[in-house]
CSV table of C-alpha atoms in Angstrom, one decimal:
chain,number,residue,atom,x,y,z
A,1075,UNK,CA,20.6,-122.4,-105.9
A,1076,UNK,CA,17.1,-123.2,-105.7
A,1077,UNK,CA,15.3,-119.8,-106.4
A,1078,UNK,CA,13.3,-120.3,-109.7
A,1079,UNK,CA,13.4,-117.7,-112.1
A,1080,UNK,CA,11.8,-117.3,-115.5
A,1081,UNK,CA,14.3,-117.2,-118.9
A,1082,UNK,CA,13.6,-117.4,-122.7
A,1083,UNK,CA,16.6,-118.5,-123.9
A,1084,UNK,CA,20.1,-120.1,-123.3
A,1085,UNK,CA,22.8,-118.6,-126.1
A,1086,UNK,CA,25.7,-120.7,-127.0
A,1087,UNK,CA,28.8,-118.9,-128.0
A,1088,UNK,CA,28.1,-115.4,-128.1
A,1089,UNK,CA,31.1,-112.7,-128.8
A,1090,UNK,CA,29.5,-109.5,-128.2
A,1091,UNK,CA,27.9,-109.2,-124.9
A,1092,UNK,CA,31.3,-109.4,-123.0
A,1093,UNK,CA,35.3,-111.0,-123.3
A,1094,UNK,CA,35.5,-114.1,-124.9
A,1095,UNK,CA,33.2,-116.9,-125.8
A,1096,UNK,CA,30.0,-116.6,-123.8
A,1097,UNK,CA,26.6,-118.1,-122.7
A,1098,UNK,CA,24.2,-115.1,-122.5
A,1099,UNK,CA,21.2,-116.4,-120.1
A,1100,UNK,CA,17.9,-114.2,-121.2
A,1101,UNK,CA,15.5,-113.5,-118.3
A,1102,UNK,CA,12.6,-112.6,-119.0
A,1103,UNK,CA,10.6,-109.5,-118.1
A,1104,UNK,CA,11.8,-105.7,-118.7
A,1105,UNK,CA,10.8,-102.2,-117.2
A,1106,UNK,CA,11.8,-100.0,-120.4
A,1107,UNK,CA,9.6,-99.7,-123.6
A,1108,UNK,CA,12.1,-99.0,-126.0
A,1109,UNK,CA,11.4,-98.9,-129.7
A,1110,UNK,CA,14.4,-100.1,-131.1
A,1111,UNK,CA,14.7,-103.1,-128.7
A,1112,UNK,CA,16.4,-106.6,-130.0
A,1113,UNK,CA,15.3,-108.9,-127.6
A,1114,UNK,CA,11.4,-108.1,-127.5
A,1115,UNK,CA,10.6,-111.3,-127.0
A,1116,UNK,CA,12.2,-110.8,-123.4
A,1117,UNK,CA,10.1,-107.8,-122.7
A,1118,UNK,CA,6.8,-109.2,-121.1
A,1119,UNK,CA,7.6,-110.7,-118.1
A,1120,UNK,CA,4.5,-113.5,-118.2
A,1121,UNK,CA,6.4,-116.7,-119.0
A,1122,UNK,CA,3.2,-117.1,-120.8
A,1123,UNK,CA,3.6,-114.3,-123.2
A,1124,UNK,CA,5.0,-115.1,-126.8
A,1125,UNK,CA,6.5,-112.8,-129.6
A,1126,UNK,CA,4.1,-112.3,-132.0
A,1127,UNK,CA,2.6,-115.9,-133.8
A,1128,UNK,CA,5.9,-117.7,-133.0
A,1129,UNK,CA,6.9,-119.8,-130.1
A,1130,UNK,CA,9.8,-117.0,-129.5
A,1131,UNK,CA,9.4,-115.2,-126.0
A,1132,UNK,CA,8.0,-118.2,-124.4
A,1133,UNK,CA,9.1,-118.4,-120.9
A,1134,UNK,CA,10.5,-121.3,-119.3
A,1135,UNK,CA,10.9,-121.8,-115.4
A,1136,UNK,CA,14.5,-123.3,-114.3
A,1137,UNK,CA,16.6,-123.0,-110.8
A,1138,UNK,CA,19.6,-120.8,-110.8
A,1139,UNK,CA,21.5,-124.7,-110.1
A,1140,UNK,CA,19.6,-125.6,-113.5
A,1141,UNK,CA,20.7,-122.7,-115.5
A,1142,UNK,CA,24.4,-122.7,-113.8
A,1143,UNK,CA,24.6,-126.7,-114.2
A,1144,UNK,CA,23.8,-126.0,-118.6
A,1145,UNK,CA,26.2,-123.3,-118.8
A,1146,UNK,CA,29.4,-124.8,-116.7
A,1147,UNK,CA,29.3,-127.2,-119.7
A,1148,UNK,CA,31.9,-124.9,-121.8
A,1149,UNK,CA,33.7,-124.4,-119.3
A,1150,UNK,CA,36.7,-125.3,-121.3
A,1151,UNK,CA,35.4,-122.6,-124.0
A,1152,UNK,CA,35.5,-120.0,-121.6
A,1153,UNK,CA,39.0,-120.7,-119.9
A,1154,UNK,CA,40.2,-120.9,-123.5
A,1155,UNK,CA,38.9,-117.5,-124.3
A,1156,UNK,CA,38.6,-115.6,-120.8
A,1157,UNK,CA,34.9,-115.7,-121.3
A,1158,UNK,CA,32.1,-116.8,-119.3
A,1159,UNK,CA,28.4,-115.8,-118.7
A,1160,UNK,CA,26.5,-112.8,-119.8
A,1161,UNK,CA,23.1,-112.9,-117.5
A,1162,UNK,CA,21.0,-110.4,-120.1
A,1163,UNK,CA,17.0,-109.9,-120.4
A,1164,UNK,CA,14.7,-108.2,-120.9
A,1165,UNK,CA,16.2,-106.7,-117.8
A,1166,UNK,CA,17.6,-108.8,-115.5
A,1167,UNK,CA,17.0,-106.5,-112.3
A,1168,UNK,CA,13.4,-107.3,-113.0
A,1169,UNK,CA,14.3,-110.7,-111.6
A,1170,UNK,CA,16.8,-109.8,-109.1
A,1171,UNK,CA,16.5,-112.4,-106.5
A,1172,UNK,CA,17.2,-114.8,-109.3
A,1173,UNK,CA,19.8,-113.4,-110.8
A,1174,UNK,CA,21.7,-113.3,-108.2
A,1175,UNK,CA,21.4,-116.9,-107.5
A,1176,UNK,CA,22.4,-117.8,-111.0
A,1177,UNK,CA,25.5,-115.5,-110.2
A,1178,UNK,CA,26.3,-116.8,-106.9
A,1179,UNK,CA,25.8,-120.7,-108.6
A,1180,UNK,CA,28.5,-119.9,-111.3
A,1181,UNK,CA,31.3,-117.9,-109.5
A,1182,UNK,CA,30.8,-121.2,-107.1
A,1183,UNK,CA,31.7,-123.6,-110.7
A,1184,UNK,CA,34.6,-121.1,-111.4
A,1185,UNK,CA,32.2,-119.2,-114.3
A,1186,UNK,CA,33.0,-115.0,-114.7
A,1187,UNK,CA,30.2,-113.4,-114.7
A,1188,UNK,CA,28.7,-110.0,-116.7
A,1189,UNK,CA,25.9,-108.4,-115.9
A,1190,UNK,CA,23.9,-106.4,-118.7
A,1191,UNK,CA,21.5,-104.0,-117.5
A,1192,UNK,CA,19.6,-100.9,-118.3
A,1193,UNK,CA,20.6,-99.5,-114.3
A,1194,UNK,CA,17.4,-97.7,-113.7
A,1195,UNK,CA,16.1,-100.3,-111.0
A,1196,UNK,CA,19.0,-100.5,-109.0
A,1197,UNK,CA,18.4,-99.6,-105.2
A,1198,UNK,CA,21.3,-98.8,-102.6
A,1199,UNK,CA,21.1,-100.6,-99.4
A,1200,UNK,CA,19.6,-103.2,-101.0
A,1201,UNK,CA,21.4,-106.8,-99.5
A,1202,UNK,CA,20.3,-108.6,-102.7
A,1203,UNK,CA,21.4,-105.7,-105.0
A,1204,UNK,CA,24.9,-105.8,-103.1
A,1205,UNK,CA,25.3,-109.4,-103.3
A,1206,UNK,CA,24.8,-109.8,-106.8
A,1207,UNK,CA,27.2,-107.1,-107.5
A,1208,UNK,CA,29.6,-109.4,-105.5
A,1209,UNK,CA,29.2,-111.6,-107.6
A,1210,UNK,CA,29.4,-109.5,-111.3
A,1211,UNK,CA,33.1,-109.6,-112.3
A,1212,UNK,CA,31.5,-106.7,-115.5
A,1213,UNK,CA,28.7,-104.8,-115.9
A,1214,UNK,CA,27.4,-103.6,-119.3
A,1215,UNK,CA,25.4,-100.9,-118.7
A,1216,UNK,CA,23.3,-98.8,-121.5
A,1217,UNK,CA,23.3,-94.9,-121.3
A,1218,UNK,CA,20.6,-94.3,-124.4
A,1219,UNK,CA,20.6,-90.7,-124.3
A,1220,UNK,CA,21.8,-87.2,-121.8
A,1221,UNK,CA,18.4,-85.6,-121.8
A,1222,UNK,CA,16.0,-86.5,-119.1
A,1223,UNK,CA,12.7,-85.8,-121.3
A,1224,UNK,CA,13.9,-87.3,-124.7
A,1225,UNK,CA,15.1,-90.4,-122.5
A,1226,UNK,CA,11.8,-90.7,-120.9
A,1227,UNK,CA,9.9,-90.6,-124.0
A,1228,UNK,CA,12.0,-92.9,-125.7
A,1229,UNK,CA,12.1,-95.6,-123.3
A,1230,UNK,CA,9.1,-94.4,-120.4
A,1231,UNK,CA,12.0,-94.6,-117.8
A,1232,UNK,CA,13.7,-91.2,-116.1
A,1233,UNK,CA,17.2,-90.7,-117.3
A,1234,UNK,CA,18.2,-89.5,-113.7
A,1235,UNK,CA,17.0,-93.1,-112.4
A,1236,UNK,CA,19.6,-94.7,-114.9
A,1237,UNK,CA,22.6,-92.1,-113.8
A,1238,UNK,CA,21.9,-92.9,-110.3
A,1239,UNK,CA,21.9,-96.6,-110.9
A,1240,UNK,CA,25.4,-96.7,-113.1
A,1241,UNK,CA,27.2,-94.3,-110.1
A,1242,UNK,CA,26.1,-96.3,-107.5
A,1243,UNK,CA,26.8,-99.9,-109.4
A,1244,UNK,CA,29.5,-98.9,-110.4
A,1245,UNK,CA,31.0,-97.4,-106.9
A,1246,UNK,CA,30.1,-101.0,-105.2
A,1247,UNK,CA,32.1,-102.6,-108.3
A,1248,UNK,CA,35.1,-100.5,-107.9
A,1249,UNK,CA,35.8,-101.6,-104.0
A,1250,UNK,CA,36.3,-105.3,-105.4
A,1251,UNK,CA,38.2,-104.8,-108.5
A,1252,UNK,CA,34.8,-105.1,-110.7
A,1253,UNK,CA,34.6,-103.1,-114.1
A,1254,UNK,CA,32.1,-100.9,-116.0
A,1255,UNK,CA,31.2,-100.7,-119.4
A,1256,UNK,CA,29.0,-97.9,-120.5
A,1257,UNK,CA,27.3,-99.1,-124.1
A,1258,UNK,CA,25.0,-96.7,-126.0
A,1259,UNK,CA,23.0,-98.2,-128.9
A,1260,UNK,CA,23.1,-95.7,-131.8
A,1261,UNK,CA,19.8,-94.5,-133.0
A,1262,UNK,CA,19.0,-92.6,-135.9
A,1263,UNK,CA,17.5,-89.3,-135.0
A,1264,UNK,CA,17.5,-90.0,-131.6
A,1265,UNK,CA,21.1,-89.8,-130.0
A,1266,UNK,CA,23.6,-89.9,-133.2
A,1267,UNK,CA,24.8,-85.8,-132.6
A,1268,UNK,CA,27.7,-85.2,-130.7
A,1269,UNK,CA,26.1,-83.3,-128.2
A,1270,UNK,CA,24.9,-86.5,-126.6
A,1271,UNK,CA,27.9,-88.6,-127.3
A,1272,UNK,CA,30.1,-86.0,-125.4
A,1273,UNK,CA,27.7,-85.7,-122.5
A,1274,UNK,CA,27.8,-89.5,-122.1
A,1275,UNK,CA,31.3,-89.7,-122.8
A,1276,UNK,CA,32.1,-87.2,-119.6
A,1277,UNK,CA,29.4,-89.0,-117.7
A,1278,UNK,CA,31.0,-92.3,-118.4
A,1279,UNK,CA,34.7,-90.7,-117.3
A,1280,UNK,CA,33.5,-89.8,-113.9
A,1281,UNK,CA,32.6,-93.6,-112.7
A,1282,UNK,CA,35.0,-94.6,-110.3
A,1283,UNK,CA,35.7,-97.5,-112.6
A,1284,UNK,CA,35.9,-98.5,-116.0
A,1285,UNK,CA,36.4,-100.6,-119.1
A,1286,UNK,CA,38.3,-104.0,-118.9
């Protein structure tokens, strides 16, 4: 519970990023460049790094016990509502190691955890990978478009990495009871046809699990 890790914010009582009331924990630090992002503050990974003139996007360095120890305080909240913990970025997987620290520090205080993610850095065989997953009770995952080359422009990241990612988290989630939500953020002229709904609809049926 040691392993230092860099966030931007703690979030009291969110309701979309998960069941229930929730703390969403923002790390800092993301590998997509996407142009309708709502947390660009979180992007930069330098804890130095601020959003714009403002003090927003500031990093600040915590343990995972630190960030576990602020959120178990609603635990009441949480039971009350079947909510818990949304660990969200930026991208989390950019800060893997401490991720899955903060994970393992709240499934030990009783806390459910959900992962978000964007699923293009995950890598198979890898034991911290695996162990965070282990520890994710839901992971919200983005699927932003079905074409490799508009998906790459949009966001600078290969579509197939992201496809990869989701099957494989996904198949590790689904041997411990775990769950899958597949989220796509709507953008004007950019994924709103039903051409690309469809194809991420069928993509998001073939996981071997799925929603809560």
């Amino acid at each position: 519970e040691q392993q230092q890790g860099c966030i931007v914010r703690l979030q009291r009582y969110c309701l979309h990023d998960g069941p229930g009331v929730r703390t969403c924990v923002f790390l800092k630090g993301c590998n997509m460049r996407c142009g309708w992002c709502c947390n660009p503050e979180c992007i930069s990974a330098d804890p130095a790094e601020q959003w714009l003139s403002s003090s927003e996007g500031a990093g600040r360095l915590l343990t995972a016990a630190q960030v576990a120890a602020q959120c178990a305080d609603d635990l009441p909240f949480y039971n009350a509502s079947h909510g818990g913990v949304t660990i969200t970025g930026g991208e989390p997987l950019v800060q893997a190691a401490f991720a899955c620290a903060v994970a393992r520090a709240l499934k030990k205080r009783g806390v459910q955890v959900v992962l978000e993610t964007n699923s293009s850095l995950w890598r198979p065989g890898d034991r911290t990978h695996e162990r965070l997953l282990q520890c994710v009770d839901l992971l919200i995952t983005d699927v932003k478009h079905a074409e490799e080359a508009a998906h790459v422009q949009a966001t600078g990241v290969s579509l197939a990495k992201v496809l990869d990612g989701v099957a494989w988290a996904a198949g590790q989630l689904a041997t411990r009871g775990g769950q899958v939500w597949v989220r796509t953020p709507v953008i004007p002229g950019f994924n709103d046809n039903e051409e690309v709904v469809r194809a991420i609809a069928c993509f998001a049926a073939s996981l071997q699990c799925h929603g809560w």
